[in-house]
């Protein structure tokens, strides 16, 4: 299955949907990642804090998919935001992955109480100049954090990976990304443990197009211009989560799903210091 691509501001491309690897570890994790690659995923998202970079590298080798067809993302953890530590973090990731270059390197979160995220970003830019990473981005950054790193380095992140789902559609931040030319990626794109599969707009869209509620939500992401990163160890679910490009939601359906975030009334968007992906 050919997945459409999105062009990043540095001219490189990214698949329009990807595979989240947290919390896949060990032999079972490798098998799940190989299954995802066999299903057609070509974007693998990992992180130092996921503890599975070795497994990601092994899955790539076992899959037989050519390296240049796979986009690998990893993330520098908050504890390594000093310049030298961030550089060492990237070097360690490459060693664990068994790769000469990581395609996209992100700062996992800004760690604002420490306040060294600008230094960490400078380190990523340095690693790009050394050829250790192809593109540099961030995760869980606010508009203020984005402005700080752009002003300090003159290099705009290619993407910002954030929590985003129908109950937390991140409209203001997405508008900021659009203005700055930053791609939006979504972790927990289905809504963590609160996936609104039974919500009327989602259920109605799924029924209208003969798809699952999860497919309707993931297609909603795609039509918003967001790259979702669903995660599943189940081969059948992996396959169906990829089948997003043979149907299209109407503008009204997209708007109705987006409105769930305004109607829900609860606070979503957990503390990035504590959520499962840090």
Short mmCIF file of N, CA, C and O in Angstrom, two decimals, residues 8-10 12 14 45-46 71-77 81 86 90 102-110 117-128 133-142 145-146 149-150 153 155-162 177 181-185:
data_model
loop_
_atom_site.label_atom_id
_atom_site.label_comp_id
_atom_site.label_asym_id
_atom_site.label_seq_id
_atom_site.Cartn_x
_atom_site.Cartn_y
_atom_site.Cartn_z
N UNK A 8 8.20 18.39 4.21
CA UNK A 8 8.60 19.25 5.32
C UNK A 8 9.27 20.50 4.78
O UNK A 8 9.70 20.55 3.63
N UNK A 9 9.40 21.50 5.64
CA UNK A 9 9.93 22.78 5.18
C UNK A 9 11.39 22.72 4.77
O UNK A 9 11.88 23.61 4.06
N UNK A 10 12.10 21.66 5.16
CA UNK A 10 13.49 21.53 4.72
C UNK A 10 13.60 20.75 3.41
O UNK A 10 14.70 20.43 2.96
N UNK A 12 12.51 17.69 2.76
CA UNK A 12 12.40 16.25 2.90
C UNK A 12 10.93 15.86 3.02
O UNK A 12 10.05 16.71 3.17
N UNK A 14 7.78 13.04 4.56
CA UNK A 14 7.37 12.21 5.68
C UNK A 14 6.07 11.51 5.28
O UNK A 14 5.20 12.14 4.69
N UNK A 45 8.27 5.75 14.97
CA UNK A 45 8.53 6.77 15.99
C UNK A 45 8.99 6.11 17.27
O UNK A 45 8.26 5.32 17.87
N UNK A 46 10.20 6.44 17.71
CA UNK A 46 10.72 5.89 18.95
C UNK A 46 11.29 7.02 19.79
O UNK A 46 11.11 8.20 19.47
N UNK A 71 11.46 6.06 7.45
CA UNK A 71 11.76 7.26 8.22
C UNK A 71 11.79 6.88 9.70
O UNK A 71 10.79 6.38 10.24
N UNK A 72 12.92 7.09 10.35
CA UNK A 72 13.08 6.78 11.77
C UNK A 72 13.16 8.07 12.56
O UNK A 72 14.01 8.92 12.29
N UNK A 73 12.30 8.20 13.53
CA UNK A 73 12.31 9.35 14.45
C UNK A 73 12.71 8.88 15.84
O UNK A 73 12.24 7.85 16.31
N UNK A 74 13.54 9.66 16.51
CA UNK A 74 13.79 9.41 17.92
C UNK A 74 13.83 10.73 18.66
O UNK A 74 13.76 11.81 18.04
N UNK A 75 13.94 10.66 19.99
CA UNK A 75 13.78 11.86 20.81
C UNK A 75 14.82 11.91 21.92
O UNK A 75 15.09 10.91 22.58
N UNK A 76 15.34 13.12 22.13
CA UNK A 76 16.27 13.37 23.23
C UNK A 76 15.46 13.61 24.50
O UNK A 76 14.55 14.45 24.51
N UNK A 77 15.75 12.90 25.59
CA UNK A 77 14.97 13.07 26.82
C UNK A 77 15.29 14.37 27.56
O UNK A 77 16.34 14.98 27.35
N UNK A 81 19.33 17.85 28.25
CA UNK A 81 19.19 19.09 27.50
C UNK A 81 20.43 19.96 27.45
O UNK A 81 20.47 20.89 26.65
N UNK A 86 23.03 16.43 24.95
CA UNK A 86 22.08 16.20 23.86
C UNK A 86 22.79 15.59 22.65
O UNK A 86 22.26 14.68 22.00
N UNK A 90 22.08 11.77 20.97
CA UNK A 90 21.89 11.39 19.56
C UNK A 90 22.89 10.31 19.17
O UNK A 90 22.53 9.31 18.50
N UNK A 102 19.83 9.28 11.84
CA UNK A 102 18.41 9.23 12.18
C UNK A 102 17.71 10.27 11.31
O UNK A 102 18.25 11.34 11.06
N UNK A 103 16.54 9.92 10.81
CA UNK A 103 15.88 10.80 9.86
C UNK A 103 15.31 12.06 10.51
O UNK A 103 15.45 13.15 9.97
N UNK A 104 14.68 11.91 11.67
CA UNK A 104 14.13 13.07 12.38
C UNK A 104 14.48 12.94 13.85
O UNK A 104 14.16 11.93 14.49
N UNK A 105 15.16 13.94 14.39
CA UNK A 105 15.50 13.97 15.81
C UNK A 105 14.68 15.06 16.49
O UNK A 105 14.63 16.19 16.01
N UNK A 106 14.03 14.69 17.59
CA UNK A 106 13.15 15.61 18.30
C UNK A 106 13.63 15.82 19.73
O UNK A 106 14.26 14.94 20.32
N UNK A 107 13.31 16.97 20.29
CA UNK A 107 13.39 17.17 21.73
C UNK A 107 12.08 16.64 22.30
O UNK A 107 11.00 17.06 21.89
N UNK A 108 12.18 15.69 23.25
CA UNK A 108 10.97 15.00 23.70
C UNK A 108 9.96 15.92 24.35
O UNK A 108 8.76 15.77 24.18
N UNK A 109 10.44 16.85 25.14
CA UNK A 109 9.57 17.89 25.70
C UNK A 109 10.47 19.02 26.20
O UNK A 109 11.67 18.82 26.38
N UNK A 110 9.94 20.22 26.38
CA UNK A 110 10.82 21.36 26.67
C UNK A 110 11.44 21.38 28.06
O UNK A 110 12.38 22.14 28.29
N UNK A 117 16.08 23.91 26.94
CA UNK A 117 15.61 23.36 25.67
C UNK A 117 16.22 24.07 24.46
O UNK A 117 16.39 23.46 23.41
N UNK A 118 16.59 25.34 24.60
CA UNK A 118 17.26 26.03 23.49
C UNK A 118 18.64 25.41 23.25
O UNK A 118 19.05 25.19 22.10
N UNK A 119 19.36 25.11 24.32
CA UNK A 119 20.67 24.45 24.18
C UNK A 119 20.51 23.09 23.52
O UNK A 119 21.31 22.70 22.67
N UNK A 120 19.48 22.36 23.92
CA UNK A 120 19.24 21.04 23.33
C UNK A 120 18.93 21.16 21.84
O UNK A 120 19.39 20.36 21.03
N UNK A 121 18.17 22.18 21.49
CA UNK A 121 17.84 22.38 20.08
C UNK A 121 19.07 22.77 19.28
O UNK A 121 19.27 22.30 18.15
N UNK A 122 19.91 23.62 19.87
CA UNK A 122 21.18 23.95 19.21
C UNK A 122 21.99 22.67 18.94
O UNK A 122 22.66 22.54 17.91
N UNK A 123 21.95 21.76 19.89
CA UNK A 123 22.68 20.50 19.73
C UNK A 123 22.12 19.69 18.56
O UNK A 123 22.88 19.08 17.81
N UNK A 124 20.80 19.69 18.40
CA UNK A 124 20.20 18.96 17.28
C UNK A 124 20.61 19.59 15.95
O UNK A 124 20.90 18.87 14.98
N UNK A 125 20.62 20.91 15.91
CA UNK A 125 21.06 21.59 14.68
C UNK A 125 22.52 21.23 14.39
O UNK A 125 22.90 20.97 13.24
N UNK A 126 23.35 21.19 15.44
CA UNK A 126 24.74 20.78 15.30
C UNK A 126 24.84 19.36 14.75
O UNK A 126 25.66 19.07 13.86
N UNK A 127 24.00 18.46 15.26
CA UNK A 127 24.01 17.07 14.78
C UNK A 127 23.56 16.99 13.33
O UNK A 127 24.05 16.14 12.57
N UNK A 128 22.66 17.86 12.94
CA UNK A 128 22.25 17.89 11.53
C UNK A 128 23.43 18.32 10.66
O UNK A 128 23.67 17.74 9.59
N UNK A 133 21.82 13.56 11.89
CA UNK A 133 20.37 13.59 11.72
C UNK A 133 20.04 14.33 10.44
O UNK A 133 20.80 15.18 9.97
N UNK A 134 18.92 13.98 9.84
CA UNK A 134 18.51 14.61 8.58
C UNK A 134 17.68 15.86 8.84
O UNK A 134 17.89 16.89 8.23
N UNK A 135 16.72 15.75 9.76
CA UNK A 135 15.81 16.86 10.06
C UNK A 135 15.68 17.00 11.56
O UNK A 135 15.79 16.02 12.30
N UNK A 136 15.42 18.24 12.03
CA UNK A 136 15.29 18.48 13.46
C UNK A 136 13.89 19.01 13.77
O UNK A 136 13.35 19.84 13.05
N UNK A 137 13.35 18.51 14.87
CA UNK A 137 12.02 18.94 15.29
C UNK A 137 11.90 18.90 16.80
O UNK A 137 12.90 18.77 17.52
N UNK A 138 10.67 19.01 17.27
CA UNK A 138 10.40 19.07 18.70
C UNK A 138 9.13 18.28 19.02
O UNK A 138 8.42 17.83 18.13
N UNK A 139 8.86 18.15 20.29
CA UNK A 139 7.65 17.45 20.74
C UNK A 139 7.14 18.14 22.00
O UNK A 139 7.93 18.55 22.86
N UNK A 140 5.84 18.30 22.08
CA UNK A 140 5.19 18.90 23.25
C UNK A 140 5.61 20.34 23.50
O UNK A 140 5.64 20.81 24.63
N UNK A 141 5.95 21.07 22.44
CA UNK A 141 6.33 22.48 22.56
C UNK A 141 5.11 23.38 22.41
O UNK A 141 4.24 23.12 21.58
N UNK A 142 5.08 24.45 23.18
CA UNK A 142 4.06 25.47 23.05
C UNK A 142 4.52 26.52 22.03
O UNK A 142 5.67 26.50 21.57
N UNK A 145 7.68 28.19 23.35
CA UNK A 145 8.89 27.37 23.20
C UNK A 145 9.36 27.37 21.74
O UNK A 145 10.56 27.44 21.47
N UNK A 146 8.42 27.27 20.82
CA UNK A 146 8.77 27.29 19.40
C UNK A 146 9.47 28.60 19.04
O UNK A 146 10.50 28.62 18.37
N UNK A 149 13.20 28.76 20.29
CA UNK A 149 14.24 28.04 19.56
C UNK A 149 14.45 28.63 18.16
O UNK A 149 15.58 28.65 17.65
N UNK A 150 13.39 29.13 17.54
CA UNK A 150 13.54 29.74 16.22
C UNK A 150 14.36 31.02 16.32
O UNK A 150 15.26 31.27 15.52
N UNK A 153 18.17 30.19 17.03
CA UNK A 153 18.97 29.43 16.05
C UNK A 153 18.70 29.82 14.60
O UNK A 153 19.52 29.50 13.72
N UNK A 155 16.59 28.38 12.91
CA UNK A 155 16.15 27.12 12.30
C UNK A 155 14.78 26.76 12.86
O UNK A 155 14.64 26.53 14.07
N UNK A 156 13.79 26.70 11.99
CA UNK A 156 12.44 26.35 12.42
C UNK A 156 12.30 24.83 12.48
O UNK A 156 12.69 24.13 11.54
N UNK A 157 11.75 24.28 13.56
CA UNK A 157 11.54 22.83 13.62
C UNK A 157 10.67 22.36 12.46
O UNK A 157 9.70 23.04 12.09
N UNK A 158 11.01 21.20 11.89
CA UNK A 158 10.20 20.70 10.78
C UNK A 158 8.84 20.21 11.26
O UNK A 158 7.86 20.22 10.51
N UNK A 159 8.78 19.78 12.54
CA UNK A 159 7.51 19.30 13.07
C UNK A 159 7.48 19.45 14.59
O UNK A 159 8.52 19.60 15.23
N UNK A 160 6.27 19.41 15.12
CA UNK A 160 6.04 19.40 16.56
C UNK A 160 5.08 18.26 16.83
O UNK A 160 3.95 18.26 16.35
N UNK A 161 5.54 17.26 17.58
CA UNK A 161 4.69 16.10 17.90
C UNK A 161 4.00 16.36 19.23
O UNK A 161 4.65 16.56 20.25
N UNK A 162 2.67 16.38 19.20
CA UNK A 162 1.90 16.77 20.39
C UNK A 162 0.71 15.82 20.58
O UNK A 162 0.33 15.09 19.66
N UNK A 177 1.36 26.39 14.03
CA UNK A 177 2.18 25.54 13.17
C UNK A 177 2.01 25.93 11.70
O UNK A 177 2.99 26.02 10.94
N UNK A 181 4.98 27.14 9.29
CA UNK A 181 5.42 26.10 8.37
C UNK A 181 5.88 24.84 9.06
O UNK A 181 6.73 24.09 8.54
N UNK A 182 5.32 24.56 10.24
CA UNK A 182 5.69 23.39 11.03
C UNK A 182 4.61 22.31 10.86
O UNK A 182 3.41 22.59 11.01
N UNK A 183 5.02 21.10 10.56
CA UNK A 183 4.08 19.99 10.46
C UNK A 183 3.63 19.57 11.85
O UNK A 183 4.43 19.55 12.79
N UNK A 184 2.36 19.22 11.98
CA UNK A 184 1.84 18.71 13.25
C UNK A 184 1.79 17.19 13.20
O UNK A 184 1.20 16.60 12.28
N UNK A 185 2.41 16.54 14.19
CA UNK A 185 2.27 15.10 14.38
C UNK A 185 1.45 14.87 15.65
O UNK A 185 1.54 15.64 16.60
#
